[in-house]
mmCIF file of C-alpha atoms in Angstrom:
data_model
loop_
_atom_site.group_PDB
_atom_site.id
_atom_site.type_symbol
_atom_site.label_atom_id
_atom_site.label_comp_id
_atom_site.label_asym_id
_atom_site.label_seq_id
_atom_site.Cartn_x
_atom_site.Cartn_y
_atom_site.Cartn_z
ATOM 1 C CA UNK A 1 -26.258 -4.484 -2.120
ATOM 2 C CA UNK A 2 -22.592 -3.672 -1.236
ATOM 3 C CA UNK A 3 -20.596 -1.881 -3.811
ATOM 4 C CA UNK A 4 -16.881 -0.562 -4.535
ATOM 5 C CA UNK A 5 -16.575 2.912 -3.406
ATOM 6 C CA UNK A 6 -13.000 3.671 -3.949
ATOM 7 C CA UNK A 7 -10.243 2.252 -5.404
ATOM 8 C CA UNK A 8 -6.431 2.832 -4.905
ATOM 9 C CA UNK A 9 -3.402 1.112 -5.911
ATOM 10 C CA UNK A 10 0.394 1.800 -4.588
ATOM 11 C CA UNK A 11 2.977 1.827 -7.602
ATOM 12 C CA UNK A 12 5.916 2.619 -5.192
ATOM 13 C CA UNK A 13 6.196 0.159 -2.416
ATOM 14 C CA UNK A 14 5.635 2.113 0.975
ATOM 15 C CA UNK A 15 4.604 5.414 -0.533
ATOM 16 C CA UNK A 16 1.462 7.512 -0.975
ATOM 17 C CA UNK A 17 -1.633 5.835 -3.123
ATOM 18 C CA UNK A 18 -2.790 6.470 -6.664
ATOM 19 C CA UNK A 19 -6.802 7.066 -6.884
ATOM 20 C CA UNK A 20 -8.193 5.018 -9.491
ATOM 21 C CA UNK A 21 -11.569 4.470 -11.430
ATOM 22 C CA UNK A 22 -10.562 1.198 -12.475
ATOM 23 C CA UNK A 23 -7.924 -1.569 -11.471
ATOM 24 C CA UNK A 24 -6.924 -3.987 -13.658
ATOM 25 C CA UNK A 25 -6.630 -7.495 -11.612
ATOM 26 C CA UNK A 26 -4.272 -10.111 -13.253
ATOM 27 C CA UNK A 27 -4.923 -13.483 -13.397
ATOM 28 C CA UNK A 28 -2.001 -13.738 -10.400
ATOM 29 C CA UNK A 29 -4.625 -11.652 -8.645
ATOM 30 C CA UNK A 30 -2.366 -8.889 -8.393
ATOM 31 C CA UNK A 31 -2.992 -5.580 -9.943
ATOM 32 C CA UNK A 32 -1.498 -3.879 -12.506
ATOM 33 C CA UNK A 33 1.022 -1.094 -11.515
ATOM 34 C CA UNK A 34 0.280 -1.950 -8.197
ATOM 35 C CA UNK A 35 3.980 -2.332 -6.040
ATOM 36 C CA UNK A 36 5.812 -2.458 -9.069
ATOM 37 C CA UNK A 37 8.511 -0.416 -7.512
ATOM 38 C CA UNK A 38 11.245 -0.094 -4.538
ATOM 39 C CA UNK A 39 13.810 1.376 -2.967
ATOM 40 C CA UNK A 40 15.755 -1.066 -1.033
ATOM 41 C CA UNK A 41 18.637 -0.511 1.121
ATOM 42 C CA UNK A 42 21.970 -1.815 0.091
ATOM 43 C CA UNK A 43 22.471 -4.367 2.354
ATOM 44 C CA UNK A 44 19.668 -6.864 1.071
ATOM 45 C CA UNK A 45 20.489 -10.248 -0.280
ATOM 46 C CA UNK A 46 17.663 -10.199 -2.684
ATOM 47 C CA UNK A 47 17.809 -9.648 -6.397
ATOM 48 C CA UNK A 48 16.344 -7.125 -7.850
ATOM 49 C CA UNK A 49 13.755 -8.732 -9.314
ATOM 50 C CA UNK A 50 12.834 -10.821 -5.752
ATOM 51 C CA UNK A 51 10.615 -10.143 -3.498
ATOM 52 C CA UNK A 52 11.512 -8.920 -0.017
ATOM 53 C CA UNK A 53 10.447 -8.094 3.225
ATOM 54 C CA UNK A 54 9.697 -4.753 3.825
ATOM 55 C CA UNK A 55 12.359 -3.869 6.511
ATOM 56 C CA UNK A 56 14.713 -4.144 3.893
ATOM 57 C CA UNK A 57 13.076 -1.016 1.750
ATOM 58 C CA UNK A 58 12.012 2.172 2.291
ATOM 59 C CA UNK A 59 8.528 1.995 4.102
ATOM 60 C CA UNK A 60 5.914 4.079 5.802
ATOM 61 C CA UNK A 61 7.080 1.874 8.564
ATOM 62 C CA UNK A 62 10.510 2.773 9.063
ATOM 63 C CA UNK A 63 9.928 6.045 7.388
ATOM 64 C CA UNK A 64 7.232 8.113 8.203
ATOM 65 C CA UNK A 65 8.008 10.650 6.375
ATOM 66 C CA UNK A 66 7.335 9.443 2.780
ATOM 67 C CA UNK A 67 3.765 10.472 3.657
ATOM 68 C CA UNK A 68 4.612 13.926 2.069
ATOM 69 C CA UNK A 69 5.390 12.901 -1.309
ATOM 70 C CA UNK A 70 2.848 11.961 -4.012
ATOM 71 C CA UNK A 71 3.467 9.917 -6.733
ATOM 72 C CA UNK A 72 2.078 9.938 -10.182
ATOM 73 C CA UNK A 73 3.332 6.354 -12.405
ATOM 74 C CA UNK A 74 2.488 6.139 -16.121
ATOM 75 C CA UNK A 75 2.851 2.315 -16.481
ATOM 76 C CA UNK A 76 2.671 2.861 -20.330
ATOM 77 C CA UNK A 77 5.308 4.703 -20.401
ATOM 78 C CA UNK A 78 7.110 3.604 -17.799
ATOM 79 C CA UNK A 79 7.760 7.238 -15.839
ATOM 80 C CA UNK A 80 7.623 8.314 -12.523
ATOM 81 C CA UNK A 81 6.869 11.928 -10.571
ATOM 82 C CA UNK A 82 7.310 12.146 -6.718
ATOM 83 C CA UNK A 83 5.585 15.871 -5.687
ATOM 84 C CA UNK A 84 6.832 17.209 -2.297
ATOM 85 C CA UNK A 85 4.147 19.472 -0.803
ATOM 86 C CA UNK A 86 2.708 19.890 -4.094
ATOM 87 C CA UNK A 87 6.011 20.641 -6.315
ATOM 88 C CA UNK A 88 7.706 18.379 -8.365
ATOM 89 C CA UNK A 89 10.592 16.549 -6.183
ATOM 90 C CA UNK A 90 12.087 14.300 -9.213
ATOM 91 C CA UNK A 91 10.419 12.946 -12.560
ATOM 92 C CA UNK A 92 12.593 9.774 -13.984
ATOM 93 C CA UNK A 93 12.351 7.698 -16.858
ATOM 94 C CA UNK A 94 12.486 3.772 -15.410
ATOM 95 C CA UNK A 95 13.492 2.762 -18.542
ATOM 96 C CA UNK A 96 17.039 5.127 -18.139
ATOM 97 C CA UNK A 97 19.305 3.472 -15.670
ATOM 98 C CA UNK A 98 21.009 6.964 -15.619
ATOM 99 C CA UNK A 99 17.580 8.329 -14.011
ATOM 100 C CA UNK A 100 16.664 5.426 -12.125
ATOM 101 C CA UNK A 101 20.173 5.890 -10.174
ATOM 102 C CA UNK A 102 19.114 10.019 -9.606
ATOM 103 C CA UNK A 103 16.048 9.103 -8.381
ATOM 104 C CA UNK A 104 17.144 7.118 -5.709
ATOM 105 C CA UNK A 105 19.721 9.529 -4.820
ATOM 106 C CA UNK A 106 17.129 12.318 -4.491
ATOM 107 C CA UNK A 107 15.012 10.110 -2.478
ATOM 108 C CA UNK A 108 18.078 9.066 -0.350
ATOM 109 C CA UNK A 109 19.212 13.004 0.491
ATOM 110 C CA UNK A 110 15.000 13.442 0.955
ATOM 111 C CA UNK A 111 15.000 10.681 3.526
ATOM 112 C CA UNK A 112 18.371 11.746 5.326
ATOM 113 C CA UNK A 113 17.102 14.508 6.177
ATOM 114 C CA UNK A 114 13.989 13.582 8.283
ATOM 115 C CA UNK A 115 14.010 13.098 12.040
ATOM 116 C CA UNK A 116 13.339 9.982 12.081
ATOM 117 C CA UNK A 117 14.545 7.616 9.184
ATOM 118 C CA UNK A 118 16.456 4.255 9.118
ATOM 119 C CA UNK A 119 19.104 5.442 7.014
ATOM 120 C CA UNK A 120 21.546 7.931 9.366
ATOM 121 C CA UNK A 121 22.596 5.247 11.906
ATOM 122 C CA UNK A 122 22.933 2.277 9.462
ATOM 123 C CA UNK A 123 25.900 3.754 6.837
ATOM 124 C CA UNK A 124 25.290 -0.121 5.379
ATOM 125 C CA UNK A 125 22.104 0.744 4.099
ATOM 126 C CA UNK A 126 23.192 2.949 1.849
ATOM 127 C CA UNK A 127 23.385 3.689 -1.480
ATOM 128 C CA UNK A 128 19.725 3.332 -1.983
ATOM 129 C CA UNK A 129 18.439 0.969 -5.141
ATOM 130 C CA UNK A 130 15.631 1.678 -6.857
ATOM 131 C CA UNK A 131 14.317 -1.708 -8.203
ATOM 132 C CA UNK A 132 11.603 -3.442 -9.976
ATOM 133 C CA UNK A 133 10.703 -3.499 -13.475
ATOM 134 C CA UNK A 134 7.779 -0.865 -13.249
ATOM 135 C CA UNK A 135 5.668 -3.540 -14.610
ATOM 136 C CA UNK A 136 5.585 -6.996 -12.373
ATOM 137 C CA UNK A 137 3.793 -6.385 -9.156
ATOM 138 C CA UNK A 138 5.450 -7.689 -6.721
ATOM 139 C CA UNK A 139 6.352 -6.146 -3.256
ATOM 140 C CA UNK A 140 3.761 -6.472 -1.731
ATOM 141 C CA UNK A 141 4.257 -7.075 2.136
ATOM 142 C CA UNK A 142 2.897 -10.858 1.719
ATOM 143 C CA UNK A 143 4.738 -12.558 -1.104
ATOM 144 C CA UNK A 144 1.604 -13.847 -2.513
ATOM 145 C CA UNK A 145 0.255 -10.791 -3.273
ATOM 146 C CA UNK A 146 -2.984 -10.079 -3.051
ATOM 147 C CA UNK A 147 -5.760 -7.402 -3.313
ATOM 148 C CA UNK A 148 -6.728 -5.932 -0.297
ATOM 149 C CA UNK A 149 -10.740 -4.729 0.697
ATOM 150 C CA UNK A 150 -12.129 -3.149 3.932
ATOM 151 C CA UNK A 151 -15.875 -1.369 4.387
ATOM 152 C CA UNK A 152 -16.306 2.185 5.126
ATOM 153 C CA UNK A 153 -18.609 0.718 8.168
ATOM 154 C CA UNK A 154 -15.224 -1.154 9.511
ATOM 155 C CA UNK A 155 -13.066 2.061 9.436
ATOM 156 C CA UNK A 156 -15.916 3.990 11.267
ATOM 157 C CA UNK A 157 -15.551 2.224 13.776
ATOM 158 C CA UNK A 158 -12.462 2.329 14.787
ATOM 159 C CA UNK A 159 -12.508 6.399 13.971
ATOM 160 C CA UNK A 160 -14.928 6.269 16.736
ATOM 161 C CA UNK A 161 -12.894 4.094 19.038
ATOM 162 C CA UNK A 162 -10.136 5.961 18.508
ATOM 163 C CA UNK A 163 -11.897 9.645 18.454
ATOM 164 C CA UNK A 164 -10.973 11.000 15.613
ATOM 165 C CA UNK A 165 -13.137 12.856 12.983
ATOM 166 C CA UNK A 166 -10.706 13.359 10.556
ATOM 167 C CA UNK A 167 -9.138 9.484 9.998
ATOM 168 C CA UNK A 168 -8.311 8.332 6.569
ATOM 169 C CA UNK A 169 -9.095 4.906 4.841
ATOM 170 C CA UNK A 170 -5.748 5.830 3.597
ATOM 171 C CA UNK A 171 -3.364 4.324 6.298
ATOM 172 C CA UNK A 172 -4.763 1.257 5.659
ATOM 173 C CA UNK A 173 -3.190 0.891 2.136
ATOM 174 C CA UNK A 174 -6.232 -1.104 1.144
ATOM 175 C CA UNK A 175 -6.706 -1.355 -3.041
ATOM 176 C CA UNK A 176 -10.784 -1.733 -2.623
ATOM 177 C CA UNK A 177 -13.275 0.173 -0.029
ATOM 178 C CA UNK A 178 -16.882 -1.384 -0.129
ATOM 179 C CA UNK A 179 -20.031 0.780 1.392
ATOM 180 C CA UNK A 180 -23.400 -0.674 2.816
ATOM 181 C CA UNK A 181 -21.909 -3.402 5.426
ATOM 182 C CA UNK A 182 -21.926 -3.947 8.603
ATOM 183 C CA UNK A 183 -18.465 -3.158 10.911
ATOM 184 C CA UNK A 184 -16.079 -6.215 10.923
ATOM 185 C CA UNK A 185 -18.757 -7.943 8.330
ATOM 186 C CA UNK A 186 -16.112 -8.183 5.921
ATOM 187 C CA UNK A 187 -13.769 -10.296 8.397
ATOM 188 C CA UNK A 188 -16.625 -13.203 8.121
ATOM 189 C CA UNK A 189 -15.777 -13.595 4.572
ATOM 190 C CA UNK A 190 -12.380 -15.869 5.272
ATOM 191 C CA UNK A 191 -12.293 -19.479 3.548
ATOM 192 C CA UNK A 192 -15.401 -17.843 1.410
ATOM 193 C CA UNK A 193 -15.367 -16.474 -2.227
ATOM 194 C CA UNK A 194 -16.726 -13.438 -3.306
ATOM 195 C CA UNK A 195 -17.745 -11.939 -6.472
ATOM 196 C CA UNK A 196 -16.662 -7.963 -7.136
ATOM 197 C CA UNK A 197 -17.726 -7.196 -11.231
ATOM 198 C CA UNK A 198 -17.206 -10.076 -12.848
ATOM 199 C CA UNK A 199 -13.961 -11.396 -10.768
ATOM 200 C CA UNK A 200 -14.183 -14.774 -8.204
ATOM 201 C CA UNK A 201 -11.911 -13.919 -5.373
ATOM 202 C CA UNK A 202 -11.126 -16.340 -2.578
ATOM 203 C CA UNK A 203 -10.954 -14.693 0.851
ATOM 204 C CA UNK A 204 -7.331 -15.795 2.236
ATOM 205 C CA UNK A 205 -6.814 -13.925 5.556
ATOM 206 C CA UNK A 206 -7.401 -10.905 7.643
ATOM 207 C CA UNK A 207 -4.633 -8.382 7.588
ATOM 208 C CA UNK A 208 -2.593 -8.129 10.565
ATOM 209 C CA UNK A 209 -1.500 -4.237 10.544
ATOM 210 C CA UNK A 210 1.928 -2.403 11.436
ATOM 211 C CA UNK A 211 3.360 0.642 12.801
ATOM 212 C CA UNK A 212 2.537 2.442 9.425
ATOM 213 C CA UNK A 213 -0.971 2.902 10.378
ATOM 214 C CA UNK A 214 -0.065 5.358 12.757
ATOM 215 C CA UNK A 215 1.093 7.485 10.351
ATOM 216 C CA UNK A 216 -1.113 10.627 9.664
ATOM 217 C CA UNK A 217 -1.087 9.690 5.347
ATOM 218 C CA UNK A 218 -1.262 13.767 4.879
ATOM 219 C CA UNK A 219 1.787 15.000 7.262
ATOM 220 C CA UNK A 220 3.850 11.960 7.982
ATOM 221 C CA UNK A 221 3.605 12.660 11.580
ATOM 222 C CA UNK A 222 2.622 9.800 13.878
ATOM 223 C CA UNK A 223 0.034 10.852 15.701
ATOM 224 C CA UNK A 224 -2.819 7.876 16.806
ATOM 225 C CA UNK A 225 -2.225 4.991 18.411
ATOM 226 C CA UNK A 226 -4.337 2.659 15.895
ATOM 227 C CA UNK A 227 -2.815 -0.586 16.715
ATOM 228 C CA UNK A 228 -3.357 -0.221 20.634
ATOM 229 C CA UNK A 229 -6.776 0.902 19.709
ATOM 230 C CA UNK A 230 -7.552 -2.030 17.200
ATOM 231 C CA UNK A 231 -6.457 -4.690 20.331
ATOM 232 C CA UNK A 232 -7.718 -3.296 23.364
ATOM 233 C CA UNK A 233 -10.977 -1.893 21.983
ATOM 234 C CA UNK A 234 -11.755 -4.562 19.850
ATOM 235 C CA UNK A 235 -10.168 -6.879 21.855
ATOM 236 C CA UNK A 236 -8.082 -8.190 19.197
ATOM 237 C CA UNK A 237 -5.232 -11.204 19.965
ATOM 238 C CA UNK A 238 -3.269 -9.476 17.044
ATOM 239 C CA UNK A 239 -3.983 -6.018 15.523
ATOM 240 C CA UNK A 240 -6.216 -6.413 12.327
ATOM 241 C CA UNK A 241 -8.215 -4.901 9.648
ATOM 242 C CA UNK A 242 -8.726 -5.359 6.015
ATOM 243 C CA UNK A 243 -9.144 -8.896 4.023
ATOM 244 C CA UNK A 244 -6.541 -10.367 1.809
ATOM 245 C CA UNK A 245 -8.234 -11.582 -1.294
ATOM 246 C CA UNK A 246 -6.599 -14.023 -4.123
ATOM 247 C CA UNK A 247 -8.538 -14.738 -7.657
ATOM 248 C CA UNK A 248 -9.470 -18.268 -8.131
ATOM 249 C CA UNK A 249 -7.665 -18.330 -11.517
ATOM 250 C CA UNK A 250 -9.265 -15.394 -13.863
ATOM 251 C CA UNK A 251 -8.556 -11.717 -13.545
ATOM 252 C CA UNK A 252 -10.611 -8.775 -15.096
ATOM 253 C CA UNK A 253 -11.258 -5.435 -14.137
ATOM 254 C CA UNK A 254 -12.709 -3.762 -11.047
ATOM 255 C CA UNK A 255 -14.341 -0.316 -11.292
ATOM 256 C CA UNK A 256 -16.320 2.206 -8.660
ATOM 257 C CA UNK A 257 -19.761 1.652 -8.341
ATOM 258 C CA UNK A 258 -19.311 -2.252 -9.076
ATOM 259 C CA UNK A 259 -21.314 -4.868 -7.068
ATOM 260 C CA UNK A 260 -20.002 -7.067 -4.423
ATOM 261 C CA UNK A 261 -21.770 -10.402 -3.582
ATOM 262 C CA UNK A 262 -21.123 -13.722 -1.343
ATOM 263 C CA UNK A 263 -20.343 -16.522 -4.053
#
């Protein structure tokens, strides 16, 4: 029987992923401290609290770079450490406006810095804002939401397609990797439910994947071309992997080693 084999979630919109035991899914069907945080460039219209897309924030897509930094998010107490190569970059307290606004500055002189970043040429972009409550999750790249799930027998294959030994689940961003299917079996499951533990999610969509895939998730150098591969090899009309899932109504909690069945 398939079964969860990792879990991650993403507390900083575009950044490195938190290993988890357990996620907690809300009855949204979004996870707790999952996106709860952003740094967006000046020139967005949105609110602070409003979703946006994610050409208007930092992103793996615009910013390869923020591969190097690891976060660690206490969503109890509401703080936040970014490592850089293994040292401590910037810890903040998101409740302290005061360290909110140094955060993002340390984060803006970071990016500035790299090669290639979408801050040097566009002078409107800046000051970065960090926003988001540290609690609501909700910048995700769909504004829905939504958990994400691929199988370890998916991402094998395209590591094989694409020749690679060493090629990480990670630049997929997904929340929940499943073990014991077939390749591509999971991409049968949309307009289906499926039961993981004791949550009922409906199957909404495959993901269609960006330039941040390409990004080696350890150096922030991009260095495969996964979404040629994913078209040509597969022979894919638009460059997918991954299922977007929703809960129909009830959240719960999702842990390794849980079950994973066709409703």
């Amino acid at each position: 029987m398939p079964k969860v084999v990792a879990l991650y979630r993403y507390p900083v919109k575009g950044f490195t992923a938190e290993t988890c035991d357990t996620l907690h899914v809300l009855n949204t069907g979004r996870i707790v401290g999952d996106r709860v945080l952003g740094f967006r460039f000046a020139d967005s219209t949105a609110s602070d609290d409003a979703w946006s897309k994610k050409h208007e924030m930092l992103a793996l897509v615009n910013t390869p770079g923020l591969a190097r930094l690891r976060c660690q998010f206490n969503h109890y107490a509401l703080r936040l450490r970014l490592y850089l190569d293994g040292d401590l970059l910037v810890e903040a307290d998101l409740k302290n406006e005061a360290d909110r606004q140094h955060l993002a500055a340390i984060l803006e002189k970071y990016v500035l810095e790299l090669d290639e970043n979408p801050l040097n040429l566009y002078s409107e972009r800046l000051p970065l804002k960090l926003v988001g409550d540290g609690i609501t999750p909700r910048f995700h790249d769909n504004e829905r939401g939504m958990v994400t799930l691929h199988s370890r027998s998916s991402l094998a294959a395209v590591a094989d397609a694409i020749g690679a030994l060493d090629f990480s689940e990670l630049r997929f961003r997904s929340n929940l990797v499943v073990d014991s299917l077939s390749a591509w079996e999971e991409q049968n499951w949309i307009g289906h439910k499926v039961q993981i533990g004791d949550i009922c999610f409906e199957v909404v969509e495959s993901k269609t994947r960006c330039l941040a895939t390409h990004v080696n998730p350890q150096t922030g150098e991009r260095d495969l071309p996964v979404l040629t591969t994913l078209k040509h090899h597969f022979e894919q009309k638009k460059p997918t992997f991954a299922i977007a899932m929703l809960t129909d109504g009830l959240g719960g909690q999702i842990h390794v080693g849980d079950t994973l069945r066709l409703v």
